[in-house]
């Protein structure tokens, strides 16, 4: 199955298919289907299910944040 890095957030209904690797600080949007490796600090949106770099300014998770993701 998939291998998840640190600080990975999965939206509701996200599907990870096969022996893929999800990097650190990755956001996978609700309903996305991921079939390829995702590099560190990327996000995957359900509309295209392709990985795009995340903005570098804000951390994905900060202390005190809720541990869930809303759909994009």
mmCIF file with all atom_site columns, C-alpha atoms in Angstrom:
data_model
loop_
_atom_site.group_PDB
_atom_site.id
_atom_site.type_symbol
_atom_site.label_atom_id
_atom_site.label_alt_id
_atom_site.label_comp_id
_atom_site.label_asym_id
_atom_site.label_entity_id
_atom_site.label_seq_id
_atom_site.pdbx_PDB_ins_code
_atom_site.Cartn_x
_atom_site.Cartn_y
_atom_site.Cartn_z
_atom_site.occupancy
_atom_site.B_iso_or_equiv
_atom_site.pdbx_formal_charge
_atom_site.auth_seq_id
_atom_site.auth_comp_id
_atom_site.auth_asym_id
_atom_site.auth_atom_id
_atom_site.pdbx_PDB_model_num
ATOM 1  C CA . UNK A 1 1  ? 0.000   0.000  0.000   1.00 0.00 ? 1  UNK A CA 1
ATOM 2  C CA . UNK A 1 2  ? 0.937   3.665  0.110   1.00 0.00 ? 2  UNK A CA 1
ATOM 3  C CA . UNK A 1 3  ? 3.712   5.113  2.272   1.00 0.00 ? 3  UNK A CA 1
ATOM 4  C CA . UNK A 1 4  ? 2.888   8.441  3.948   1.00 0.00 ? 4  UNK A CA 1
ATOM 5  C CA . UNK A 1 5  ? 5.421   11.083 4.999   1.00 0.00 ? 5  UNK A CA 1
ATOM 6  C CA . UNK A 1 6  ? 5.114   13.415 7.990   1.00 0.00 ? 6  UNK A CA 1
ATOM 7  C CA . UNK A 1 7  ? 2.305   15.978 8.247   1.00 0.00 ? 7  UNK A CA 1
ATOM 8  C CA . UNK A 1 8  ? 0.134   14.555 5.457   1.00 0.00 ? 8  UNK A CA 1
ATOM 9  C CA . UNK A 1 9  ? -3.499  15.665 5.462   1.00 0.00 ? 9  UNK A CA 1
ATOM 10 C CA . UNK A 1 10 ? -6.067  13.614 3.537   1.00 0.00 ? 10 UNK A CA 1
ATOM 11 C CA . UNK A 1 11 ? -9.425  15.121 2.637   1.00 0.00 ? 11 UNK A CA 1
ATOM 12 C CA . UNK A 1 12 ? -12.613 13.106 2.992   1.00 0.00 ? 12 UNK A CA 1
ATOM 13 C CA . UNK A 1 13 ? -12.980 10.496 0.260   1.00 0.00 ? 13 UNK A CA 1
ATOM 14 C CA . UNK A 1 14 ? -9.370  10.800 -0.962  1.00 0.00 ? 14 UNK A CA 1
ATOM 15 C CA . UNK A 1 15 ? -8.116  7.556  -2.505  1.00 0.00 ? 15 UNK A CA 1
ATOM 16 C CA . UNK A 1 16 ? -4.473  6.416  -2.626  1.00 0.00 ? 16 UNK A CA 1
ATOM 17 C CA . UNK A 1 17 ? -3.939  3.614  -5.145  1.00 0.00 ? 17 UNK A CA 1
ATOM 18 C CA . UNK A 1 18 ? -0.972  1.251  -5.277  1.00 0.00 ? 18 UNK A CA 1
ATOM 19 C CA . UNK A 1 19 ? 2.527   1.235  -3.792  1.00 0.00 ? 19 UNK A CA 1
ATOM 20 C CA . UNK A 1 20 ? 3.032   5.024  -3.972  1.00 0.00 ? 20 UNK A CA 1
ATOM 21 C CA . UNK A 1 21 ? 4.947   7.402  -1.708  1.00 0.00 ? 21 UNK A CA 1
ATOM 22 C CA . UNK A 1 22 ? 3.376   10.586 -0.365  1.00 0.00 ? 22 UNK A CA 1
ATOM 23 C CA . UNK A 1 23 ? 6.024   13.111 0.756   1.00 0.00 ? 23 UNK A CA 1
ATOM 24 C CA . UNK A 1 24 ? 6.159   15.365 3.814   1.00 0.00 ? 24 UNK A CA 1
ATOM 25 C CA . UNK A 1 25 ? 3.853   18.391 4.253   1.00 0.00 ? 25 UNK A CA 1
ATOM 26 C CA . UNK A 1 26 ? 1.375   17.199 1.575   1.00 0.00 ? 26 UNK A CA 1
ATOM 27 C CA . UNK A 1 27 ? -2.296  18.120 1.328   1.00 0.00 ? 27 UNK A CA 1
ATOM 28 C CA . UNK A 1 28 ? -4.560  15.774 -0.635  1.00 0.00 ? 28 UNK A CA 1
ATOM 29 C CA . UNK A 1 29 ? -7.936  17.374 -1.295  1.00 0.00 ? 29 UNK A CA 1
ATOM 30 C CA . UNK A 1 30 ? -11.294 15.748 -0.651  1.00 0.00 ? 30 UNK A CA 1
ATOM 31 C CA . UNK A 1 31 ? -12.250 13.319 -3.395  1.00 0.00 ? 31 UNK A CA 1
ATOM 32 C CA . UNK A 1 32 ? -8.813  13.221 -5.059  1.00 0.00 ? 32 UNK A CA 1
ATOM 33 C CA . UNK A 1 33 ? -7.507  9.941  -6.472  1.00 0.00 ? 33 UNK A CA 1
ATOM 34 C CA . UNK A 1 34 ? -3.723  9.622  -6.294  1.00 0.00 ? 34 UNK A CA 1
ATOM 35 C CA . UNK A 1 35 ? -1.949  6.974  -8.413  1.00 0.00 ? 35 UNK A CA 1
ATOM 36 C CA . UNK A 1 36 ? 1.593   8.445  -8.548  1.00 0.00 ? 36 UNK A CA 1
ATOM 37 C CA . UNK A 1 37 ? 4.191   9.541  -5.994  1.00 0.00 ? 37 UNK A CA 1
ATOM 38 C CA . UNK A 1 38 ? 3.691   13.046 -4.569  1.00 0.00 ? 38 UNK A CA 1
ATOM 39 C CA . UNK A 1 39 ? 6.822   15.093 -3.706  1.00 0.00 ? 39 UNK A CA 1
ATOM 40 C CA . UNK A 1 40 ? 7.327   16.972 -0.439  1.00 0.00 ? 40 UNK A CA 1
ATOM 41 C CA . UNK A 1 41 ? 5.358   20.202 0.073   1.00 0.00 ? 41 UNK A CA 1
ATOM 42 C CA . UNK A 1 42 ? 2.824   19.635 -2.711  1.00 0.00 ? 42 UNK A CA 1
ATOM 43 C CA . UNK A 1 43 ? -0.958  19.535 -2.825  1.00 0.00 ? 43 UNK A CA 1
ATOM 44 C CA . UNK A 1 44 ? -3.237  17.348 -4.909  1.00 0.00 ? 44 UNK A CA 1
ATOM 45 C CA . UNK A 1 45 ? -6.621  18.682 -5.963  1.00 0.00 ? 45 UNK A CA 1
ATOM 46 C CA . UNK A 1 46 ? -9.544  16.469 -6.927  1.00 0.00 ? 46 UNK A CA 1
ATOM 47 C CA . UNK A 1 47 ? -10.287 18.295 -10.187 1.00 0.00 ? 47 UNK A CA 1
ATOM 48 C CA . UNK A 1 48 ? -7.109  17.089 -11.892 1.00 0.00 ? 48 UNK A CA 1
ATOM 49 C CA . UNK A 1 49 ? -5.491  14.825 -9.276  1.00 0.00 ? 49 UNK A CA 1
ATOM 50 C CA . UNK A 1 50 ? -2.113  16.301 -10.220 1.00 0.00 ? 50 UNK A CA 1
ATOM 51 C CA . UNK A 1 51 ? 0.435   17.496 -7.674  1.00 0.00 ? 51 UNK A CA 1
ATOM 52 C CA . UNK A 1 52 ? 1.284   21.210 -7.567  1.00 0.00 ? 52 UNK A CA 1
ATOM 53 C CA . UNK A 1 53 ? 3.755   22.970 -5.265  1.00 0.00 ? 53 UNK A CA 1
ATOM 54 C CA . UNK A 1 54 ? 2.301   24.493 -2.103  1.00 0.00 ? 54 UNK A CA 1
ATOM 55 C CA . UNK A 1 55 ? 3.048   28.132 -1.228  1.00 0.00 ? 55 UNK A CA 1
ATOM 56 C CA . UNK A 1 56 ? 6.202   28.229 0.910   1.00 0.00 ? 56 UNK A CA 1
ATOM 57 C CA . UNK A 1 57 ? 5.063   30.924 3.373   1.00 0.00 ? 57 UNK A CA 1
ATOM 58 C CA . UNK A 1 58 ? 2.561   29.115 5.611   1.00 0.00 ? 58 UNK A CA 1
ATOM 59 C CA . UNK A 1 59 ? 3.088   25.741 7.296   1.00 0.00 ? 59 UNK A CA 1
ATOM 60 C CA . UNK A 1 60 ? 0.561   23.036 6.504   1.00 0.00 ? 60 UNK A CA 1
ATOM 61 C CA . UNK A 1 61 ? -0.033  22.253 10.165  1.00 0.00 ? 61 UNK A CA 1
ATOM 62 C CA . UNK A 1 62 ? 0.644   24.441 13.173  1.00 0.00 ? 62 UNK A CA 1
ATOM 63 C CA . UNK A 1 63 ? 0.254   23.540 16.847  1.00 0.00 ? 63 UNK A CA 1
ATOM 64 C CA . UNK A 1 64 ? -3.377  23.736 17.950  1.00 0.00 ? 64 UNK A CA 1
ATOM 65 C CA . UNK A 1 65 ? -4.859  23.227 14.476  1.00 0.00 ? 65 UNK A CA 1
ATOM 66 C CA . UNK A 1 66 ? -7.808  20.877 14.104  1.00 0.00 ? 66 UNK A CA 1
ATOM 67 C CA . UNK A 1 67 ? -6.698  17.527 12.720  1.00 0.00 ? 67 UNK A CA 1
ATOM 68 C CA . UNK A 1 68 ? -9.116  17.376 9.822   1.00 0.00 ? 68 UNK A CA 1
ATOM 69 C CA . UNK A 1 69 ? -9.358  18.778 6.307   1.00 0.00 ? 69 UNK A CA 1
ATOM 70 C CA . UNK A 1 70 ? -12.361 20.294 4.615   1.00 0.00 ? 70 UNK A CA 1
ATOM 71 C CA . UNK A 1 71 ? -12.919 19.666 0.911   1.00 0.00 ? 71 UNK A CA 1
ATOM 72 C CA . UNK A 1 72 ? -11.428 22.270 -1.392  1.00 0.00 ? 72 UNK A CA 1
#
